[in-house]
XYZ file of C-alpha atoms in Angstrom:
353
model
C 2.470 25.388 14.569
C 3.676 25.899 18.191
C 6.859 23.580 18.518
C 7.304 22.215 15.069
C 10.364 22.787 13.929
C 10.917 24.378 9.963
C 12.583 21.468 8.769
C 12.524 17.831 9.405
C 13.990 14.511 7.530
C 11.949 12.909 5.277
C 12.950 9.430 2.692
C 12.916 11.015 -0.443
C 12.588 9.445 -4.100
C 13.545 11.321 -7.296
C 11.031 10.315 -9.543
C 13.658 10.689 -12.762
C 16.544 9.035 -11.568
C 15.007 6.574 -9.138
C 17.778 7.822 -6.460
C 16.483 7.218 -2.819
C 18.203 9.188 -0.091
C 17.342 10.451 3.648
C 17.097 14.762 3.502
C 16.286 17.362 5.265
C 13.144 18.658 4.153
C 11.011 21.774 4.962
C 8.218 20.681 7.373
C 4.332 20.882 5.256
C 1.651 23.046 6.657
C -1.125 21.587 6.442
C -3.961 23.020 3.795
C -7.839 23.995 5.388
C -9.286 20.644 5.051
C -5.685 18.709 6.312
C -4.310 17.795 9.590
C -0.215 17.692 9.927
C 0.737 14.658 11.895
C 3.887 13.574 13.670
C 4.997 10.738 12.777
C 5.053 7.311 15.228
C 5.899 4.913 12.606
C 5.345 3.809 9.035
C 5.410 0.253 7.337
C 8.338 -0.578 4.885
C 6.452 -2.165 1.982
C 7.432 -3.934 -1.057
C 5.880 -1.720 -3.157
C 8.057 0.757 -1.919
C 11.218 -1.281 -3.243
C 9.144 -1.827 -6.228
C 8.783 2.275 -6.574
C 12.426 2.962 -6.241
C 13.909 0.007 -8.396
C 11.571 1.666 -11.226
C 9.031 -1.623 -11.468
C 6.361 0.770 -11.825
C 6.308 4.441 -11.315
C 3.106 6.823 -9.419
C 0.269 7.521 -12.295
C -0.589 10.531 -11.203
C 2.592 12.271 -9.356
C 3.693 15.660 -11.326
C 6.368 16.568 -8.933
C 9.906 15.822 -9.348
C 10.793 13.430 -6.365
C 7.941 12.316 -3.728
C 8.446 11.082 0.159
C 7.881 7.275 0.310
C 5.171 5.868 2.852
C 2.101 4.773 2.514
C 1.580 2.649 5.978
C 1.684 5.549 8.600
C 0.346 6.402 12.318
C 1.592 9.112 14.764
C -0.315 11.988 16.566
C -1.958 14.773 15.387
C 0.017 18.220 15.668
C -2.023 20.892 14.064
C -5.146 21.380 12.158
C -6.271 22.741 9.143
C -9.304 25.685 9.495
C -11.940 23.246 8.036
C -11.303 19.982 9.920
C -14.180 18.699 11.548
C -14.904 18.795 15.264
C -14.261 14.836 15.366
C -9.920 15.183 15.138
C -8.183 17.079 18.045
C -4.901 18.076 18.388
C -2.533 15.589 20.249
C -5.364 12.406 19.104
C -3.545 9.480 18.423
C -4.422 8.184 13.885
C -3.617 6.062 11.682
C -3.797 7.032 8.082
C -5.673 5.496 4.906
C -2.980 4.900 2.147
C -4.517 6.667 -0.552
C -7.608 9.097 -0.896
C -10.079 9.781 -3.552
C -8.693 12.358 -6.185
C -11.068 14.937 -5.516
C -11.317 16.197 -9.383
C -13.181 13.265 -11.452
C -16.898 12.959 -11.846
C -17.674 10.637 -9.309
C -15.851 12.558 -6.520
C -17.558 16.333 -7.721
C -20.841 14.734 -8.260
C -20.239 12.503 -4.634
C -20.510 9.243 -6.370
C -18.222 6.377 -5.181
C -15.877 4.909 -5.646
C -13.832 7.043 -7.341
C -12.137 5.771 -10.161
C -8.836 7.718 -9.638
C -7.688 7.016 -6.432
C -4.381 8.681 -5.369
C -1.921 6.510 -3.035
C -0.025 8.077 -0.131
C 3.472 7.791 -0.841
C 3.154 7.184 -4.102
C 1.093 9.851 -5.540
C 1.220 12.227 -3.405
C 4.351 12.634 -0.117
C 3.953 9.756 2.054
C 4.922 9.177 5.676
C 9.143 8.166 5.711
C 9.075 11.312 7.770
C 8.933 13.235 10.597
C 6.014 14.900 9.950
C 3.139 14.318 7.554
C -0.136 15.846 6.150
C -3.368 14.551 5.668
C -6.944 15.071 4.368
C -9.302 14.871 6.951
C -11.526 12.213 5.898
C -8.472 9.853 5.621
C -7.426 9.874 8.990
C -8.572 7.092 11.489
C -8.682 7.560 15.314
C -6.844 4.477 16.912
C -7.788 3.475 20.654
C -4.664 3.865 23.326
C -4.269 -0.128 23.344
C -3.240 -0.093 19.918
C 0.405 0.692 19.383
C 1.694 2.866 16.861
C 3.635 0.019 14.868
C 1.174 -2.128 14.957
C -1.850 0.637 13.882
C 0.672 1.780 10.702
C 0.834 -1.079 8.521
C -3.238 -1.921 9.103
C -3.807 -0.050 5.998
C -1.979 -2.082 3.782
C -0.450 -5.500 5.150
C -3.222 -6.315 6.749
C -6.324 -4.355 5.037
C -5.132 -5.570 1.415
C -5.132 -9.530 2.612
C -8.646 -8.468 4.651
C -10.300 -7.204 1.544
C -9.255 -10.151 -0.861
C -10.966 -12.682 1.675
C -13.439 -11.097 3.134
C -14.602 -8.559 -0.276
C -13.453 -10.178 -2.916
C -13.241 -14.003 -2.515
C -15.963 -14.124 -0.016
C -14.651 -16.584 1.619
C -17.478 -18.157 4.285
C -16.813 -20.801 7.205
C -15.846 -24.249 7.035
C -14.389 -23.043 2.883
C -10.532 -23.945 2.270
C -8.113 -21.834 1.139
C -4.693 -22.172 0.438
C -2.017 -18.953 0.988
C 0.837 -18.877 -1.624
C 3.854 -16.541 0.126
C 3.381 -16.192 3.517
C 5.601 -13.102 3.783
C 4.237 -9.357 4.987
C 0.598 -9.884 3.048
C 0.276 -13.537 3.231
C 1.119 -14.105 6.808
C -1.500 -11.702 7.814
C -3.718 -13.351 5.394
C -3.672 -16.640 7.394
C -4.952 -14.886 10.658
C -7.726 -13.491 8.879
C -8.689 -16.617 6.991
C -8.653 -18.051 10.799
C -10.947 -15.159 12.045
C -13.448 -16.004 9.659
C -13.589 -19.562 9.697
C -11.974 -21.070 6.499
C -10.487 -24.819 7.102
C -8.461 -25.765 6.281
C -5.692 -23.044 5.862
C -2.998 -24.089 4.160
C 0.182 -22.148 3.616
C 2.526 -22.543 0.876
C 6.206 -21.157 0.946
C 9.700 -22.151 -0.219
C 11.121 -21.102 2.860
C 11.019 -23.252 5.832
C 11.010 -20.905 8.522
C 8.205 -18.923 6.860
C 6.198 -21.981 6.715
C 6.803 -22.990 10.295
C 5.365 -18.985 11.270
C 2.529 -19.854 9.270
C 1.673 -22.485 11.343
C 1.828 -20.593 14.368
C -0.027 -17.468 12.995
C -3.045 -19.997 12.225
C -2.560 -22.251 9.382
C -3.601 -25.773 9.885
C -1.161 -27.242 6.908
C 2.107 -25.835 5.732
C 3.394 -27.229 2.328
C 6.782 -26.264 0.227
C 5.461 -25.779 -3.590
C 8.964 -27.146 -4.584
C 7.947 -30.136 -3.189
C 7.614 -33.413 -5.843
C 4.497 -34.954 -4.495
C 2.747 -30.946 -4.190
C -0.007 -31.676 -5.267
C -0.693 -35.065 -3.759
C -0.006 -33.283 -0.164
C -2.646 -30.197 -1.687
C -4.957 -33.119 -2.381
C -4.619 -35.201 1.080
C -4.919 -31.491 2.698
C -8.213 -30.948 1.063
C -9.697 -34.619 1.292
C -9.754 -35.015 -2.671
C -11.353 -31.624 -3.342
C -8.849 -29.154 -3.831
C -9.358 -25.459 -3.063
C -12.255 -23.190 -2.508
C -9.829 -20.453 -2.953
C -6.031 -20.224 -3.693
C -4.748 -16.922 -2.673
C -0.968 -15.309 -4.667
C 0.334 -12.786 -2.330
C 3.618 -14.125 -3.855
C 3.173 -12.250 -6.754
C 4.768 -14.381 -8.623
C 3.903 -16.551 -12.134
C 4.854 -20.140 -11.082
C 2.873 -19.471 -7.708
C -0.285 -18.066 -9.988
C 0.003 -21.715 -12.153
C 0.144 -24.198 -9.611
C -2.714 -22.370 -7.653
C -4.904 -22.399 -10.379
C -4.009 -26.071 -11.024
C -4.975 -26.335 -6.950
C -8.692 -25.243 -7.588
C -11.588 -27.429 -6.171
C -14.885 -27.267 -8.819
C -16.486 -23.794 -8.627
C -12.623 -22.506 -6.822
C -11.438 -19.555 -7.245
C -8.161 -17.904 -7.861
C -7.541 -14.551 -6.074
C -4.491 -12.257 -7.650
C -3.561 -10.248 -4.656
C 0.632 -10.152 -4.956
C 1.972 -7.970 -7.751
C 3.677 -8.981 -11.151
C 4.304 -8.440 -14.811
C 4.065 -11.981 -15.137
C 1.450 -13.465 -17.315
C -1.143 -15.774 -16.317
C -1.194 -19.023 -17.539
C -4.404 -20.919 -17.557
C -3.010 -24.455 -18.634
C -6.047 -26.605 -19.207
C -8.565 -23.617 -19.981
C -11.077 -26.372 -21.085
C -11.157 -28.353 -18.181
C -11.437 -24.753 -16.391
C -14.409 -23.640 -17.845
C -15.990 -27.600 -17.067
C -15.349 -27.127 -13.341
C -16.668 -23.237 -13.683
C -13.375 -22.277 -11.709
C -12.554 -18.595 -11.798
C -9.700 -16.048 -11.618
C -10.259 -12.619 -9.292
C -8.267 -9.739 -9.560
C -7.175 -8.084 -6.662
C -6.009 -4.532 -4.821
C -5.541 -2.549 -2.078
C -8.535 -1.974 0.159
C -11.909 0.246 0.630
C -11.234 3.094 4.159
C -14.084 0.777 5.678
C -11.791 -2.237 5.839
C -9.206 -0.416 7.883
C -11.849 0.988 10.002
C -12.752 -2.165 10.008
C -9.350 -3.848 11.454
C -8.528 -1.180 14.180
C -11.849 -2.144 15.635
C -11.183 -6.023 15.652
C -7.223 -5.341 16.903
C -8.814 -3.287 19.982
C -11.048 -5.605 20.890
C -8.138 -7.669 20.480
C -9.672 -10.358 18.177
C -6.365 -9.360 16.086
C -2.775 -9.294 17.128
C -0.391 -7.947 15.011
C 2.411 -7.742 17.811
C 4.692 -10.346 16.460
C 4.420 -8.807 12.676
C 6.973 -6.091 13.807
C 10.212 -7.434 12.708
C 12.478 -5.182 13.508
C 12.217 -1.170 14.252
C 14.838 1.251 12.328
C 14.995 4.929 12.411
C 13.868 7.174 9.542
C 17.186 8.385 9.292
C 18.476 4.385 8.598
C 15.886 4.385 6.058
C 18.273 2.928 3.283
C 19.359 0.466 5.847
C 15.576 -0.719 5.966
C 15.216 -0.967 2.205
C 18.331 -3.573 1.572
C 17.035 -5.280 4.548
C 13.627 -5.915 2.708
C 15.211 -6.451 -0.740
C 17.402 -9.013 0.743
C 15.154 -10.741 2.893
C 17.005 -10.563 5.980
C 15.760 -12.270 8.876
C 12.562 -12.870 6.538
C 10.304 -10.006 7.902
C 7.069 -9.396 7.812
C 7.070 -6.050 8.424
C 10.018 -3.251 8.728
C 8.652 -0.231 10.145
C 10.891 3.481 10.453
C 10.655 5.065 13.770
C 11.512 8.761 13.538
């Protein structure tokens, strides 16, 4: 690997003692069917706080510590022996966040989806790096228009919201939907709810100033949940109906309850944010009369993000004002108590090596 350098530093999480910390690292070679990739930039995601304050830990990680990651684009620097004829060296990707495991039935036997599906960062080293590796058919060519920054967190802030609308929900023109946390997931959920016609789109946060960005990322109605007369405002929003779909990418149990309580007849709940929380259904009779459902939620299929670099370079997407702020790798912990604290209210940190 002609000007790679042996070592390189990479976030690193030990998996026992939860202890995150910026190291120097040996740089990977990539295996036949892999491409190595130099790192541009890669998305700082909750789930990545969630990983190292031990909310949930990687299902199918046997090493000891992992590299954290799992929105990433950069260039490609070297390629395995059995890469296919479509990546070149010095082609500018973006990378799925997770890949099939290769081992179960459905992968040997070339069934999909697989039902063990590994995430990048997670499961196996992710992209808080200078360099990373991936399998071929996980990497995603990304036209010169698109900048790095912007390409990196398609495959989760933005692709996770896309899938829940457009997959799941099925949301069609002229439906209403209503966005509860309009943070890194929900704020690109608005623009996409705009893209494919929903009205109106109404965003829901306790924070002011992320309800005010709502508005100017698409949403036609911004309303605070902590609000006395909620659901009175919900109601005048919807002209009497209520929801055709309420959207959590709060993750969060009292968001969950008052959507459900939001629903229009035949509405349905979408679970997209993360918790522990339980879901509570209050009247469950009156939510069987109005045949009202609840959707689980997660992640997103490789033909979503395909999917999304396409619309951004066509530019029927922007994601330029999603960037918050731009830290170096080597700040990484910097980045980390910046999310946890909500400082400045991002939507999206991204590490710069």
């Amino acid at each position: 690997m002609v000007g790679v350098t042996a070592t390189m530093l990479a976030g690193r999480l030990d998996l026992t003692t939860k202890r995150f910390a910026v190291e120097e690292v040996p740089v990977p070679r990539p295996a036949r069917n892999e491409v190595l990739v130099a790192v541009r930039a890669s998305g700082v995601c909750l789930s990545d706080l969630h990983l190292i304050g031990g909310a949930f830990t990687p299902a199918y990680n046997p090493a000891k510590a992992v590299t954290l990651g799992h929105e990433v684009a950069g260039v490609i620097e070297a390629l395995g022996a059995d890469v296919p004829d479509r990546l070149r060296v010095g082609q500018r990707v973006a990378l799925q966040a997770g890949q099939s495991c290769g081992a179960c039935d459905n992968c040997v036997r070339a069934l999909s989806p697989c039902l063990r599906v590994l995430t990048r960062g997670v499961d196996y080293d992710g992209g808080w790096a200078e360099y990373t590796v991936a399998r071929h058919d996980t990497v995603v060519p990304i036209p010169d228009s698109l900048p790095f920054e912007q390409a990196a967190i398609i495959p989760d802030a933005v692709s996770t919201p896309y899938a829940a609308i457009v997959t799941t929900a099925q949301v069609t023109v002229g439906e209403s939907a209503g966005v509860w946390g309009t943070g890194g997931l929900g704020t690109h959920a608005v623009q996409v709810l705009r893209l494919v016609g929903s009205a109106p789109i109404i965003a829901i946060d306790p924070n002011k100033a992320a309800r005010e960005r709502a508005l100017g990322f698409g949403a036609d109605t911004a309303l605070d949940p902590l609000a006395e007369d909620f659901a009175e405002q919900l109601r005048a929003a919807t002209g009497g109906r209520g929801l055709d779909h309420a959207f959590d990418f709060a993750g969060s149990g009292a968001a969950r309850k008052q959507a459900a309580k939001s629903l229009s007849r035949k509405g349905k709940l979408v679970l997209a944010g993360l918790t522990p929380e339980q879901l509570e259904i209050g009247d469950s009779i009156g939510f069987c009369f109005e045949q009202q459902q609840v959707m689980g939620h997660y992640g997103s299929l490789p033909q979503h993000v395909e999917d999304l670099i396409a619309l951004a370079g066509h530019g029927r997407l922007d994601f330029s004002r999603s960037i918050t702020d731009r830290i170096p790798l080597a700040e990484a912990e910097r980045a980390v108590k910046q999310l946890h604290d909500k400082v400045g209210d991002p939507i999206r940190l991204v590490l710069t090596p």
